Coordinates of C-alpha atoms and ligand atoms in Angstrom, one line a residue:
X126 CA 53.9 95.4 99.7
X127 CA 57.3 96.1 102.2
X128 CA 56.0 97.1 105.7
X129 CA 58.9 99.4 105.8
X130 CA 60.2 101.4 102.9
X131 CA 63.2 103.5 102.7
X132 CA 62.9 105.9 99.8
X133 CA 67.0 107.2 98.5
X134 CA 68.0 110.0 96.5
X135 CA 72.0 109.9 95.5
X136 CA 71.7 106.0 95.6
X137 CA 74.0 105.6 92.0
X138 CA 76.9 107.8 94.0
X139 CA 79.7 106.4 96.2
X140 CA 78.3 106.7 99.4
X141 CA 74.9 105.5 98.0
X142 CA 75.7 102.4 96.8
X143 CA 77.7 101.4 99.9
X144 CA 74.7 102.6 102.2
X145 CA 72.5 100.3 99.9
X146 CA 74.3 97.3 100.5
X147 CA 74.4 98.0 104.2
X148 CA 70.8 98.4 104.9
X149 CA 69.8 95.7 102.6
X150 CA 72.6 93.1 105.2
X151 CA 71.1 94.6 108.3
X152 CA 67.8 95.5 108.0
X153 CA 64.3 93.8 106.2
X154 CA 63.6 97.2 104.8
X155 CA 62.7 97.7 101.0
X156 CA 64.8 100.5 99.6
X157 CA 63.4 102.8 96.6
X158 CA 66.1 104.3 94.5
X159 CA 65.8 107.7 92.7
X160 CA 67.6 107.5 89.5
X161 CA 67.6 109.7 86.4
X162 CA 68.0 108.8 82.7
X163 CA 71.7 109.7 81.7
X164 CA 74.4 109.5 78.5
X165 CA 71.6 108.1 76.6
X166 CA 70.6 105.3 79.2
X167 CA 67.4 105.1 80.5
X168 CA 67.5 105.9 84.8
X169 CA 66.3 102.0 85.4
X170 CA 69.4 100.2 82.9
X171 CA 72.0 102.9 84.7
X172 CA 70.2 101.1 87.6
X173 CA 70.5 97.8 86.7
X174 CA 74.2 98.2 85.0
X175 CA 75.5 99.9 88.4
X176 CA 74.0 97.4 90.9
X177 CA 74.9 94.2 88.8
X178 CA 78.7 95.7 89.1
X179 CA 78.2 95.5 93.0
X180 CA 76.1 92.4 93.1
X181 CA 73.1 93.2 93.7
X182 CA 70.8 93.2 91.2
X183 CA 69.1 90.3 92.2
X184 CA 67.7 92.4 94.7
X185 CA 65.6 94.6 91.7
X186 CA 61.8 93.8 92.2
X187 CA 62.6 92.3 95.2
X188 CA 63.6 94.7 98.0
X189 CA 64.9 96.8 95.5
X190 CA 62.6 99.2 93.4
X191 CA 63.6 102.1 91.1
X192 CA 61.9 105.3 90.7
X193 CA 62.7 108.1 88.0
X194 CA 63.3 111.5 89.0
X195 CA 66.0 114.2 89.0
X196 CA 66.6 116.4 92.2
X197 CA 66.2 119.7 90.5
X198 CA 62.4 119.4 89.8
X199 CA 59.3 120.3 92.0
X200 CA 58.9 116.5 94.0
X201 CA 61.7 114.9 91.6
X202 CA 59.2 115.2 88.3
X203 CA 57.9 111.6 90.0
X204 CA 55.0 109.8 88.6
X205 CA 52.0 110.0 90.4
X206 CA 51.7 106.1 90.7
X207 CA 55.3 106.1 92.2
X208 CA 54.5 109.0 94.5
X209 CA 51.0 107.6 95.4
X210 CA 53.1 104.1 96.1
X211 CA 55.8 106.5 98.5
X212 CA 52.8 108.1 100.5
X213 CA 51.5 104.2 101.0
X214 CA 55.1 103.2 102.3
X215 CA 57.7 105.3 102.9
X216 CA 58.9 105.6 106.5
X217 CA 62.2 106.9 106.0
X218 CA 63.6 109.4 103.6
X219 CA 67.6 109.2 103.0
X220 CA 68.6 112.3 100.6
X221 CA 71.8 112.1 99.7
X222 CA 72.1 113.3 95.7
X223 CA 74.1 116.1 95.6
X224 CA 76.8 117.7 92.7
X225 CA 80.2 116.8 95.0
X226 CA 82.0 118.6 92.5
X227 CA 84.3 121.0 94.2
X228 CA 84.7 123.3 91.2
X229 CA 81.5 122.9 90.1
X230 CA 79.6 126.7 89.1
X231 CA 77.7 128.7 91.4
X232 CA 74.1 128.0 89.2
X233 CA 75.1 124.3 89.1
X234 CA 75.5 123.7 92.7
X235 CA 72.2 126.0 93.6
X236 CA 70.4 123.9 91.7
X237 CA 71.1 120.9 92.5
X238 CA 72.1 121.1 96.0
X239 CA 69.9 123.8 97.5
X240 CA 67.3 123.4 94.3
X241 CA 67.6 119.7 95.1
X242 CA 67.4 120.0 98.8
X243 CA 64.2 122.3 98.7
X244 CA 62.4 119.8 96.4
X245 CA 63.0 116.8 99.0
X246 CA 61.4 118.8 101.8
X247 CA 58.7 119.3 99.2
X248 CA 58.3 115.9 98.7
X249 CA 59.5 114.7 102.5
X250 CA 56.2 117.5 104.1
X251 CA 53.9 115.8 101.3
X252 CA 54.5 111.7 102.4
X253 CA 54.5 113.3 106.3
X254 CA 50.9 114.4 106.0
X255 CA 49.5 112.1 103.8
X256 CA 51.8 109.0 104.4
X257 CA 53.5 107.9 107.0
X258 CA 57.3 109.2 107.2
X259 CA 58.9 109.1 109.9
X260 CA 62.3 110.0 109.6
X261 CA 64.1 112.8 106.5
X262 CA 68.0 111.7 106.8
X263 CA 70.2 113.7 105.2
X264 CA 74.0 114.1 103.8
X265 CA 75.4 117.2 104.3
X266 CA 79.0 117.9 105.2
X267 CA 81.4 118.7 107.8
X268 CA 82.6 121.4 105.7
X269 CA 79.5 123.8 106.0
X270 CA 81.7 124.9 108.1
X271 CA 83.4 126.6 105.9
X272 CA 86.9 124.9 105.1
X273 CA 88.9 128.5 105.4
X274 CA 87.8 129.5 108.4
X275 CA 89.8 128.2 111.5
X276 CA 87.4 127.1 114.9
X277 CA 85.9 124.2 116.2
X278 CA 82.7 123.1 114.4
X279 CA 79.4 122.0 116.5
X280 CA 77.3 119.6 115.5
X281 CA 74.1 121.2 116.4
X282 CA 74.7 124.6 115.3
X283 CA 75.6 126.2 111.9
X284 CA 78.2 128.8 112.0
X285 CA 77.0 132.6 111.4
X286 CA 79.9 133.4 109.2
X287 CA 81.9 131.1 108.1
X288 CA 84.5 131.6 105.0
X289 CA 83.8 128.9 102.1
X290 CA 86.6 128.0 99.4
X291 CA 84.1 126.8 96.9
X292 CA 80.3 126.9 95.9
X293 CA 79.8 123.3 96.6
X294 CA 80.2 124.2 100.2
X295 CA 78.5 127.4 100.2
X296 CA 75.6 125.6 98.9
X297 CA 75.7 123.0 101.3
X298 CA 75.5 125.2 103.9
X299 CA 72.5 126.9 102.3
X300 CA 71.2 123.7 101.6
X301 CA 71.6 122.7 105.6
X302 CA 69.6 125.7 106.3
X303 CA 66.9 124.6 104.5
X304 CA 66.6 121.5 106.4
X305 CA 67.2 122.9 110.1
X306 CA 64.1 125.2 108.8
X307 CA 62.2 122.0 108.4
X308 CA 63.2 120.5 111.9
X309 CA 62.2 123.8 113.3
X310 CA 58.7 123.2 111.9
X311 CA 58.2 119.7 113.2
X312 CA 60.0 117.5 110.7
X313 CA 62.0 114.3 112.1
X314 CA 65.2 115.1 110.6
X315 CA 68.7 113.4 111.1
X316 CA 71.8 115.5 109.5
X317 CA 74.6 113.4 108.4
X318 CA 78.1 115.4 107.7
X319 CA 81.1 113.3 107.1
X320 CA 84.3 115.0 106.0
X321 CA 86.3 113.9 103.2
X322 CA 85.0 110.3 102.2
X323 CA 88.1 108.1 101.2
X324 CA 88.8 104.6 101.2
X325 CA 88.1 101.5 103.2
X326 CA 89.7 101.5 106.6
X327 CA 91.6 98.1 106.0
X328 CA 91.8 97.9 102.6
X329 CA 91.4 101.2 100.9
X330 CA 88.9 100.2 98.4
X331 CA 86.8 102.9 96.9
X332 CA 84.5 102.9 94.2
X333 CA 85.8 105.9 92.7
X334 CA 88.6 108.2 93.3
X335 CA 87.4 111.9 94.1
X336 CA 87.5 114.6 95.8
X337 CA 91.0 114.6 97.5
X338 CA 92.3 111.7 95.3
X339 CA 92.8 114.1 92.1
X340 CA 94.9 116.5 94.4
X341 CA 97.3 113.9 95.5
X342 CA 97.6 112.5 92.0
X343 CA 99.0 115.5 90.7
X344 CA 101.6 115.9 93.3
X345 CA 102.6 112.1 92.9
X346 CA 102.8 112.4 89.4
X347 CA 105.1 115.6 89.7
X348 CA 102.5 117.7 87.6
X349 CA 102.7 119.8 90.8
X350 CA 105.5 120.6 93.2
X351 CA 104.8 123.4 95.2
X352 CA 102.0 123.4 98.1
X353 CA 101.1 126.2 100.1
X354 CA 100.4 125.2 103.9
X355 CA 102.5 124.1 106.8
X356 CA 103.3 121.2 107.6
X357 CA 101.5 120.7 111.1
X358 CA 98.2 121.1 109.2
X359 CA 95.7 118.6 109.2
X360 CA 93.2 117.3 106.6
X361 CA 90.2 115.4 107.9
X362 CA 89.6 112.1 106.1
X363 CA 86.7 109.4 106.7
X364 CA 87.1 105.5 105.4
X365 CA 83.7 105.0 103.7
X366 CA 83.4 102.2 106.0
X367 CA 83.2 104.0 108.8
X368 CA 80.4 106.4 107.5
X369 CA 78.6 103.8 106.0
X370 CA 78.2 101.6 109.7
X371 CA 78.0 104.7 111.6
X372 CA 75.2 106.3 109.7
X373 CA 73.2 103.0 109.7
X374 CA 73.8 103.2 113.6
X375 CA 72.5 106.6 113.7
X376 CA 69.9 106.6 112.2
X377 CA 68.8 103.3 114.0
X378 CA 68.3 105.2 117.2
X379 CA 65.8 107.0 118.1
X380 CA 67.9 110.0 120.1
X381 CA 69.2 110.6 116.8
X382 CA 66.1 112.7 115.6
X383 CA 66.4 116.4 115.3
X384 CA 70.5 116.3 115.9
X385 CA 73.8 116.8 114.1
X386 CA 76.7 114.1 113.4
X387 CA 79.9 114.4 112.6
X388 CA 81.0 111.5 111.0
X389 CA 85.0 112.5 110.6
X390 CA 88.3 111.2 112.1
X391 CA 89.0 112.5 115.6
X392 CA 92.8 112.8 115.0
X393 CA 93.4 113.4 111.2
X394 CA 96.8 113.0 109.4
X395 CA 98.5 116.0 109.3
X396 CA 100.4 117.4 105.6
X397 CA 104.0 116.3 106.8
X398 CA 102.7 112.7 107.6
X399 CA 101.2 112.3 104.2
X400 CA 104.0 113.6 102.7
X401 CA 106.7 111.3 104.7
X402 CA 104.4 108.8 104.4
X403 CA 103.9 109.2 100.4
X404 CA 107.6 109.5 99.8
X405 CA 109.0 106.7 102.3
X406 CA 107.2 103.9 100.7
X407 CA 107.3 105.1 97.1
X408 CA 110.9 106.6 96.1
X409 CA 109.4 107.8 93.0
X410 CA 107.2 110.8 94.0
X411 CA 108.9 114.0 93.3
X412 CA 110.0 116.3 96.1
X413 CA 107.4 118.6 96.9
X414 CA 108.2 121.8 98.2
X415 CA 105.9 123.3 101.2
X416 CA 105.4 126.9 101.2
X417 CA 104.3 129.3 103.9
X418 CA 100.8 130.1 102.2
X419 CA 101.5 133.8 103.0
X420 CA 104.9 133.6 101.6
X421 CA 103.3 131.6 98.3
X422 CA 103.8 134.0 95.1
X423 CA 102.1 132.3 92.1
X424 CA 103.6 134.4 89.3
X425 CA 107.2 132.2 90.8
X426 CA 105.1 129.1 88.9
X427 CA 106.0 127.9 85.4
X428 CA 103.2 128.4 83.0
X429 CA 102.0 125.1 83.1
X430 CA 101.9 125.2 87.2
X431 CA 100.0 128.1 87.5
X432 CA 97.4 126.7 84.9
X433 CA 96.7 123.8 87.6
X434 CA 97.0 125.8 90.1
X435 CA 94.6 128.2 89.2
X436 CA 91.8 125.2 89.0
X437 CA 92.6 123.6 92.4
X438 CA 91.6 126.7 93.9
X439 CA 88.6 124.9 95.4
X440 CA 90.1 122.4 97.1
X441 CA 92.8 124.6 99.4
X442 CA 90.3 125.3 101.9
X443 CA 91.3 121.5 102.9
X444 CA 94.8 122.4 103.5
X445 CA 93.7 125.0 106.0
X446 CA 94.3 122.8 108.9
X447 CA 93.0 124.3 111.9
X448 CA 89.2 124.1 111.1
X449 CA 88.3 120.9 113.9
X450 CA 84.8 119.5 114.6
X451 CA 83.1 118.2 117.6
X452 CA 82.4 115.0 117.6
X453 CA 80.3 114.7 121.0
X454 CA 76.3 113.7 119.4
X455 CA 78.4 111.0 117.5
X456 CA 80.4 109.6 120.3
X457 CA 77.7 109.3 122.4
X458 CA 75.2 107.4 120.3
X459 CA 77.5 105.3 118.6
X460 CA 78.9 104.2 122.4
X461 CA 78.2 100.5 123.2
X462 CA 77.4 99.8 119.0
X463 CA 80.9 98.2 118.8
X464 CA 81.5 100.7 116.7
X465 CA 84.9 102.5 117.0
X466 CA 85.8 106.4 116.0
X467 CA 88.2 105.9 113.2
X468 CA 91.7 105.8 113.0
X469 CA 93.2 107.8 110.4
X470 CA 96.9 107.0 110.9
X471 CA 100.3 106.3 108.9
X472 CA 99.3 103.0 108.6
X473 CA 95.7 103.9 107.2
X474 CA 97.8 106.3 104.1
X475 CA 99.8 103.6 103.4
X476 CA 96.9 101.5 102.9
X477 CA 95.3 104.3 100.6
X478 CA 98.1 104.9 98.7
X479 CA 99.3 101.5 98.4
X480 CA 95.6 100.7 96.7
X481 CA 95.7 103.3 94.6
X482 CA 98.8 101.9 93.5
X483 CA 97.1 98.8 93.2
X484 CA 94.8 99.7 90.6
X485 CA 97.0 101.9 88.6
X486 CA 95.6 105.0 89.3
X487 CA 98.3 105.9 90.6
X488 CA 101.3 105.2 88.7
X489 CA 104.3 105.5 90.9
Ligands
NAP193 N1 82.3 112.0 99.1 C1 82.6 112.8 100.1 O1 83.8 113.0 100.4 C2 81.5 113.5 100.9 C3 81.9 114.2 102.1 C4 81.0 114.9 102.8 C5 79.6 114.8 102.4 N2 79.3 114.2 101.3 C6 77.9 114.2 100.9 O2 77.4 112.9 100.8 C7 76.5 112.8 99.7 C8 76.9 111.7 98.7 O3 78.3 112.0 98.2 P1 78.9 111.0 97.2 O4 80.4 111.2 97.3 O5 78.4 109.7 97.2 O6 78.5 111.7 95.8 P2 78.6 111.2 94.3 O7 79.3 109.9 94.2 O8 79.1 112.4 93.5 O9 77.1 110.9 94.0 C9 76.1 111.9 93.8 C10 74.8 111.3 93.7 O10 73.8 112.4 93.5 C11 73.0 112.1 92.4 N3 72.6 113.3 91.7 C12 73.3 114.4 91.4 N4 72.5 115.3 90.7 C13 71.3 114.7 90.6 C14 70.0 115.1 90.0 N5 69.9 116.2 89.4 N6 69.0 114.3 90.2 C15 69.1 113.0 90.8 N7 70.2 112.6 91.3 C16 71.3 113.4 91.3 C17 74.0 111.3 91.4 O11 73.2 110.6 90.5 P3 73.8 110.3 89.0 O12 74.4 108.9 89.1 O13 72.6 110.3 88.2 O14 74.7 111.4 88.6 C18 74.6 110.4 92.5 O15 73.8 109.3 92.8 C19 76.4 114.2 99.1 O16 75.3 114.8 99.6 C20 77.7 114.9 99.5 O17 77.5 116.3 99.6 C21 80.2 113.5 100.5

């Protein structure tokens, strides 16, 4: 039996699998992953399948052990014999499933988010009493801020109002709630909140290209050419890499408990430099046309424009660019780790593009 079990939710996701393959370099600790059937495939093959692609399925039975369960039920719908095994073992409790979805519905992201979020306290109060956890982790995100609401987000607070561009944050930030409720009532809790997750920092690699990717494809691929912001504004990116060592760090020490971290670039690229950077190295990319966002009259679209348009709604919060976030609780416990706030420069886009390029998802 481990002596020290970490029990994940999210596991199968980006950040997941990265986070797996960092604990299981740096740490002894067994890690129990919550999966779900899906597309016809049981939860433990999508297990199997996913972690052979990243090399590590020789770690299944080993230090790696998969349980079934799906967020939106009362304690994951978990077996007793796996629940019983989690109350034996489990010391520390990373939930991290969430829908990242940015136009996903208002029921969708309740459920699973805030739904999901309720159901892992549920679970985290039950192996606190009767097991012996010491430590409920969890992702939540920079932008529970609100991405379309300019001021300077604190770690350790939530704001009272803030103005959300989609339900994916709105939920988060409902979902945040829940947890600071918990902390409140003695639970050892650590809150993770990156901003946008993208590539690694020296080589751009990402398992899968979301969240902001999309966006930039369709302005590469001249599907899109107007954008409404300023050029000045600033989008905050994170390379995974970054979020991946700096969370392990974290969590690792002790002041960590009951705190806030913002895990997001100090100095983030700014529209212009994306746009110069973009259009320097690839000759290709359309000219894309920034618009004053109060001056920005949709009905001047073409049909097809406004169609697209219309369903990156979501994601404009993001071009906002004068929403910042303190960064003090992550400075000051990641000093003297070796590890370095990122740097999310010209030459860092360059690197994102150019492996996007790369791979051919991005075909300019
Ligand atoms: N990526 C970012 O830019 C970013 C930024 C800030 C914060 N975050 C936060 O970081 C966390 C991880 O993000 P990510 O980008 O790694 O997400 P992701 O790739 O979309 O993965 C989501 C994970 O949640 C699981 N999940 C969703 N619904 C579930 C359910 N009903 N039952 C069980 N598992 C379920 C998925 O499992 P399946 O494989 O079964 O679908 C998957 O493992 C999230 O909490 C997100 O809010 C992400």
């Amino acid at each position: 039996m481990p002596n020290n079990l970490i029990f994940m939710t999210g596991a199968t996701g980006v950040l997941g699998q990265d986070l797996v393959k960092e604990l299981l370099k740096t740490t002894d600790s067994h890690i129990a992953i919550l999966a779900r059937a899906k597309n016809r495939a049981s939860h433990s093959d999508r297990v199997k399948k996913i972690l052979k692609a990243i090399d590590l399925d020789s770690h299944l039975g080993k230090r790696l052990h998969v349980i079934e369960g799906d967020v939106t039920q009362h304690k994951f719908g978990i077996k007793k014999a796996d629940l019983e095994y989690l109350e034996r073992e489990c010391k520390v409790f990373y939930h991290i499933a969430a829908l990242t979805a940015l136009n996903g519905t208002e029921k969708e992201c309740q459920q699973i988010n805030v739904g999901g979020t309720e159901h892992a306290l549920e679970l985290a109060w039950d192996l606190r009493k009767k097991g012996k956890l010491e430590r409920f982790v969890y992702f939540s995100t920079a932008f529970v801020a609100g991405s379309i609401w300019n001021h300077c987000s604190k770690e350790d607070e939530l704001p009272v109002k803030p103005g959300f561009a989609n339900y994916y944050e709105s939920s988060k930030y409902k979902a945040e709630t829940k947890v600071r409720e918990a902390m409140a009532k003695g639970m050892p809790v650590t809150i993770i909140r990156p901003s946008i997750v993208v590539g690694h920092s020296e080589t751009g690699v990402v398992s899968e290209f979301n969240v902001i990717y999309p966006f930039i494809k369709l302005f590469a691929h001249g599907v899109l050419s107007k954008l409404p912001t300023h050029l000045e504004n600033t989008f905050n990116i994170v390379p995974i890499d970054f979020v991946i060592r700096a969370t392990c760090a974290i969590v690792k020490d002790p002041r960590s408990v009951n705190k806030a971290f913002h895990v997001v670039s100090p100095k983030p690229p700014s529209i212009g430099m994306l746009l110069e950077t973009g259009q320097q190295t690839y000759k290709t990319i359309p000219p894309i046309e920034v618009i004053d966002p109060k001056k920005f009259v949709k009905s001047q679209m073409n049909g097809q424009e406004q169609m697209v348009f219309a369903m990156l709604e979501p994601y404009l919060g993001y071009l906002n660019g004068h929403l910042t976030f303190d960064t003090t609780n992550t400075r000051d416990i990641l000093r003297g780790t070796g590890i370095s706030m990122p740097k999310t420069d010209r030459a860092f886009l360059k690197t994102l593009i150019g492996y996007a390029v790369k791979v051919g998802y991005l075909a300019i």
